[in-house]
Amino acid sequence: MLALCLTILTIGFCTLVHRYLHWSRRGIKQYPFWKIWLNNIRDFITQPPLTDAMVRAREDFKNARYIGTYQNFKPRLCIEDPELIKHVFVKDFDYFVDHNVFLPYDGDTVWEKSLFNLKGDDWKQLRGFVSPTFTSSKIKLMFHTILECSAQVVASLKKSGKEIVEFDVKELFGRLTTDVFFGTHFGILCNSVEEQTNEFYTIGQKATNFLGFWLKVRFIVIQVFPIVARVFGLRIFDQNVTNFFRLLVKNNIKSRKSQQIARPDLIGIIMKSENNPDNIELTDEILTALVATFFGAGFDTVSSALMYTFYELSCNSVVQQKLLDEIDANKDNFTYQTVMEMQYLNMVVSETLRKWPVGFFLERQCVKPYRIPALKDDEVEVQLKVGDGIWVPLYALHRDPELFSDPDRFDPERFNPENKKNINQYAYMPFGNGPRGCIGSRYALLVLKVAIFQILQSFSVRPSKNMLPLQIARSYLQLLPKDKMLLDFRRRN
Ligand code: HEM
C-alpha cells in the first residue's frame, strides 16, 4: 500500500515538474520550478490581487520580450514587447484569432455561445453581425438615454438638500451603468439609481461578482479538473442571472413585435434579418448569450472606470479644477459632438484607463503554428504550437516606469496632443487591440464622458473623511477596491 502511494506521489510530482518546465525545456526564460510553487502556495493563502504578480514578474525579468508563465497549470507565453504584441494582436492576427479556453466546462450553454468564448469562424460571423450596434451613428442615438440616466444620478445626489453628500461611488456608478445598459440596449428605464432594491441592479451584481476565495477554488477546479466540475455541477455563472436574461430577451422581442416598435439598439439589430447575411441561426441561447456578454463585459468595466476617474479627481485638485473649467466653458452647448471633442476630458479618461486598466490582462490562443524569431543574444527562437496560450500583463505595462515615467502619478498631460504622439499604442491598450479588441469601446467612452460631464457640472469631489486607503480586492478577474469608495460631493454654485 505504502509503495503504491509512493508511486502515485512520485508520478504526480514528476508530472508537475514536467508541466512546470514546459518553457525552460524550450530554452525560454521562466521562474525556477521551486519558485513557481512557492509563489503559488503563498498566493493561494494570501490571495493578493493578480496585478501584484504581473508587476513582480516584469521587474524580475527586466527587458525580456517574453517569458514563460503558468496559469492554473496551463503554460502561457507572457509577451511584453510592444512590437511582438503588435504582431500577435494585429499583423499576424490570423494565427491568434481565439481567446484561451477560459472555462472548459461551466454547465452553461450561454457562456459557451458568448462572443468572448466563440472561436474561429463562429466568432467572426457573430462579431460581424453585432458590430453595427456600435457604429458612431448608432452610439450617437444613445446620447439622450445616457444623459437622462446621468441626470438621475445628479438628482439623487441633490436629493438630501445638503451642501456636501457622501456617496459610495462603487455602488452609485454600478447603478448608473445598469440604468444606461438597459436603457440604451432594451429601451427599459429601470431607474436603479432611485430604487434601492432594484431587480436589474441586483442581477448585475450577481452577474459580475467574481470576488472571494471559494470562487477562485471553483474556478481552478473547473479549469484543471473539468470532469470533476461536471460531476459536482460546479459553476461560475449564476443560473438565475442566465434565466433572467433569457426571459428578458424573449419578452422584449415579443413586445416589440406585437407593438411594432423599431429601435436602432441591440435588440433592434437582432430583430432585423437583413443584418444577418451569414444566416446565423439566432437561437434563444445565442441571443441570451449576446446580451449577457455585453452586460457582463460592460457593467463592471464602465462603472469601475467611472469610479477610478472620480477617485483620481478627488485626490488631484489641480486636475479637477482644470476639468471643471473645461466643463463650465462648454455647459451651454452640451451635445454629443461637444462631449466627444472636449480635449481635457478625453485626457483625463485616457489617463484613468492607463493607471487603472480595468481589463488588466489580455490573452490569445495560437491557432496555427507560429514562429517568434530570436532577436537578442539571450533569446531562442520560439515555435508556438496550436493551442499554446499567450498572455499580456497589461497592468504591468501601464505601470512600467520605462514606458510611462512616474507611473503611479495621475497625470492627464501624458495624453495631451504633443505627448500622446510618444505613447506606443501596443503598450497602452485599455480596450485591447486588433480585430478582437473591445467591441464596446466607443460606447463605453461616451457613457464615461457624459456621466463625468453631467455630475461635475453640479458637484465637485473630495475624498470623504471616512474613506479608507485604497486597497485592491483579492480578485482573479477584477481590478476593484477592497472596500467601499466613499467620496464627498460638494455642490457647485
Ligand atoms: C471602460 C470600459 C471597458 C473596458 C476598459 C473594456 C476592455 C476590454 C478589453 C481589454 C477587452 C479584450 C480585448 C482584447 O482582447 O483585445 C474587451 C473585450 C470585449 N468587450 Fe470591452 N471594455 C469596456 C466596456 C465594454 C462594453 C460597454 C461592452 C459592451 C457593451 C464591452 C464588450 C466587450 C466584448 C463583447 C468583448 C469581447 C470581444 C470579442 O471577443 O470579440 N466592453 N473589453
XYZ file of C-alpha atoms in Angstrom, residues 25-304:
280
model
C 12.672 22.918 -21.818
C 12.289 25.104 -24.925
C 15.031 27.472 -23.691
C 12.599 30.255 -22.735
C 13.166 32.265 -19.544
C 10.887 31.420 -16.631
C 10.971 31.224 -12.829
C 12.566 28.018 -11.469
C 10.116 25.258 -10.538
C 10.537 25.726 -6.776
C 9.866 29.451 -7.015
C 6.687 28.966 -9.034
C 5.398 26.633 -6.355
C 6.425 28.885 -3.524
C 4.618 31.770 -5.248
C 1.573 29.567 -5.939
C 1.278 28.447 -2.340
C 1.826 31.950 -0.978
C -0.722 33.417 -3.405
C -3.268 30.705 -2.600
C -3.027 31.546 1.096
C -2.703 35.327 0.955
C -4.809 35.851 -2.202
C -3.116 39.028 -3.450
C -4.572 40.814 -6.491
C -3.298 39.238 -9.714
C -1.760 42.591 -10.666
C 0.929 42.121 -7.965
C 2.307 39.013 -9.683
C 2.381 40.800 -13.063
C 4.372 43.729 -11.746
C 6.734 41.387 -9.865
C 7.431 39.286 -12.962
C 8.073 42.369 -15.098
C 10.619 43.593 -12.544
C 12.241 40.168 -12.175
C 12.666 39.712 -15.941
C 13.611 43.247 -16.927
C 13.886 43.867 -20.692
C 12.673 40.379 -21.629
C 10.443 40.428 -24.723
C 8.670 37.334 -23.490
C 8.790 34.936 -20.550
C 7.250 31.567 -19.823
C 4.443 31.623 -17.239
C 1.717 29.287 -15.993
C -1.913 29.930 -15.185
C -3.523 27.183 -13.140
C -1.146 24.535 -14.566
C -1.572 25.868 -18.107
C 1.531 27.260 -19.856
C 1.098 30.824 -21.151
C 3.774 32.722 -23.052
C 3.742 36.153 -21.466
C 4.651 38.723 -24.136
C 5.781 42.185 -23.037
C 7.416 43.734 -26.065
C 5.131 46.227 -27.902
C 6.452 45.151 -31.321
C 5.730 41.496 -30.582
C 2.295 42.433 -29.205
C 1.581 44.253 -32.465
C 2.316 41.068 -34.400
C 0.134 38.853 -32.223
C -2.831 41.229 -31.951
C -2.841 42.847 -35.380
C -0.317 41.874 -38.053
C -0.494 38.115 -37.551
C -3.974 38.055 -36.053
C -4.924 35.047 -38.221
C -2.606 32.947 -36.056
C -4.210 34.195 -32.841
C -7.922 34.529 -33.566
C -9.182 32.857 -30.397
C -9.102 33.522 -26.695
C -7.592 30.895 -24.410
C -10.038 28.355 -23.045
C -11.271 30.228 -20.019
C -13.755 27.692 -18.724
C -13.567 24.214 -20.304
C -16.831 23.454 -18.593
C -19.390 25.630 -16.873
C -22.513 23.587 -17.495
C -23.854 26.717 -19.127
C -24.636 26.830 -22.845
C -24.944 30.614 -22.670
C -21.270 31.029 -21.728
C -20.293 28.553 -24.478
C -22.039 30.721 -27.057
C -20.810 34.065 -25.776
C -18.876 36.317 -28.162
C -15.910 36.181 -25.813
C -15.776 32.392 -25.864
C -16.620 31.692 -29.533
C -13.824 30.551 -31.790
C -12.725 30.917 -35.431
C -15.491 31.370 -37.995
C -18.272 31.201 -35.388
C -16.730 34.222 -33.661
C -16.132 36.090 -36.947
C -19.757 35.659 -38.044
C -21.273 36.756 -34.755
C -18.888 39.678 -34.355
C -19.754 40.876 -37.867
C -23.439 40.526 -37.069
C -23.410 42.605 -33.875
C -20.797 45.189 -34.844
C -23.441 47.573 -36.336
C -24.777 48.070 -32.784
C -21.706 50.142 -32.000
C -21.213 52.307 -35.085
C -20.787 56.044 -34.417
C -24.246 56.816 -35.787
C -25.915 54.212 -33.510
C -23.965 55.376 -30.482
C -24.941 58.962 -31.171
C -28.586 57.917 -30.856
C -27.879 56.637 -27.344
C -26.656 60.034 -26.184
C -30.009 61.198 -24.795
C -30.687 58.000 -22.851
C -27.228 58.244 -21.261
C -27.927 61.894 -20.481
C -31.245 61.019 -18.796
C -29.643 58.297 -16.659
C -26.770 60.577 -15.591
C -29.290 63.323 -14.750
C -30.905 60.864 -12.338
C -27.567 60.444 -10.561
C -27.316 64.222 -10.203
C -30.907 64.358 -8.901
C -30.089 61.618 -6.435
C -27.002 63.497 -5.178
C -29.086 66.660 -4.767
C -31.961 64.910 -3.036
C -30.756 65.362 0.532
C -30.586 69.135 0.019
C -27.215 69.203 1.828
C -24.209 71.165 0.643
C -21.943 68.091 0.882
C -23.101 64.492 0.475
C -21.079 61.351 0.985
C -21.630 58.537 -1.521
C -20.122 55.134 -2.168
C -19.194 55.634 -5.817
C -18.636 51.939 -6.376
C -22.348 51.359 -5.813
C -23.585 54.627 -7.303
C -21.829 54.061 -10.630
C -22.843 50.391 -10.665
C -26.447 51.589 -10.561
C -25.851 54.218 -13.230
C -24.242 51.665 -15.548
C -27.181 49.303 -15.038
C -29.673 52.006 -15.997
C -27.631 53.042 -19.017
C -27.245 49.451 -20.267
C -30.902 48.504 -20.093
C -31.958 51.954 -21.323
C -29.701 52.035 -24.385
C -29.976 48.379 -25.443
C -33.532 47.443 -24.406
C -35.358 50.747 -24.142
C -36.151 49.943 -20.492
C -35.794 52.784 -17.985
C -35.129 50.710 -14.879
C -34.176 53.539 -12.511
C -31.942 51.552 -10.179
C -30.277 54.815 -9.056
C -33.517 55.691 -7.270
C -34.756 52.260 -6.182
C -32.504 50.664 -3.604
C -33.853 47.138 -4.181
C -33.973 47.282 -7.942
C -34.020 43.841 -9.608
C -31.846 44.887 -12.570
C -29.115 46.150 -10.265
C -29.243 43.024 -8.099
C -28.872 40.852 -11.193
C -25.960 42.981 -12.365
C -24.237 42.448 -9.030
C -24.709 38.705 -9.243
C -23.595 38.581 -12.866
C -20.288 40.296 -12.251
C -19.231 39.314 -8.775
C -16.001 37.385 -9.222
C -14.582 38.044 -5.780
C -13.909 35.612 -2.973
C -11.807 32.642 -2.037
C -14.340 29.922 -2.930
C -14.975 31.350 -6.345
C -11.254 31.089 -7.013
C -11.264 27.471 -5.822
C -14.260 26.668 -8.078
C -12.518 28.399 -10.943
C -9.333 26.359 -10.501
C -11.256 23.072 -10.229
C -13.236 23.856 -13.396
C -10.068 24.811 -15.282
C -7.900 21.957 -14.117
C -10.367 19.114 -13.473
C -13.362 19.785 -15.772
C -14.633 16.225 -15.287
C -14.759 16.646 -11.507
C -16.510 20.012 -12.002
C -19.092 18.345 -14.242
C -19.742 15.545 -11.743
C -20.272 18.020 -8.895
C -22.135 20.545 -11.071
C -19.688 23.371 -10.201
C -20.412 26.673 -11.907
C -19.008 30.184 -12.136
C -22.035 31.903 -13.597
C -25.235 32.092 -11.572
C -28.123 30.312 -13.311
C -30.631 32.899 -12.043
C -28.741 35.521 -13.992
C -28.824 33.453 -17.172
C -32.547 32.791 -16.753
C -33.191 36.485 -16.110
C -31.536 37.457 -19.399
C -33.218 34.586 -21.278
C -36.667 35.821 -20.237
C -35.838 39.482 -20.747
C -34.676 38.996 -24.344
C -37.684 36.813 -25.185
C -40.229 39.225 -23.717
C -38.542 42.309 -25.163
C -38.604 40.850 -28.680
C -42.196 39.677 -28.234
C -43.479 43.048 -27.057
C -41.634 44.938 -29.829
C -43.163 42.617 -32.400
C -46.682 42.948 -31.027
C -46.453 46.758 -30.687
C -44.420 47.127 -33.902
C -41.675 49.055 -32.097
C -38.466 49.595 -34.102
C -35.472 50.934 -32.147
C -31.927 51.098 -33.509
C -30.453 49.281 -30.474
C -29.047 45.831 -29.796
C -32.440 44.119 -29.791
C -33.464 46.094 -32.897
C -30.340 44.900 -34.727
C -31.003 41.347 -33.670
C -34.555 41.535 -34.980
C -33.590 42.853 -38.413
C -32.944 39.853 -40.607
C -31.083 41.901 -43.267
C -28.267 42.294 -40.737
C -27.752 38.569 -40.914
C -26.209 37.853 -44.331
C -24.453 34.755 -42.984
C -27.799 33.401 -41.791
C -26.581 32.776 -38.265
C -29.154 30.675 -36.501
C -30.332 33.093 -33.827
C -31.485 30.651 -31.199
C -32.676 31.851 -27.789
C -29.348 30.660 -26.383
C -27.281 32.774 -28.798
C -29.396 35.869 -28.193
C -29.262 35.419 -24.441
C -25.514 34.856 -24.643
C -25.037 38.039 -26.676
C -26.935 40.216 -24.276
C -25.456 38.621 -21.158
C -21.931 39.010 -22.590
C -22.438 42.682 -23.377
C -23.792 43.247 -19.916
C -21.054 41.199 -18.237
C -18.303 42.890 -20.254
C -19.724 46.395 -19.920
C -21.199 46.643 -16.431
C -18.188 46.271 -14.216
C -15.694 47.864 -16.608
C -17.608 51.104 -17.158
C -18.646 51.516 -13.529
C -15.079 50.826 -12.317
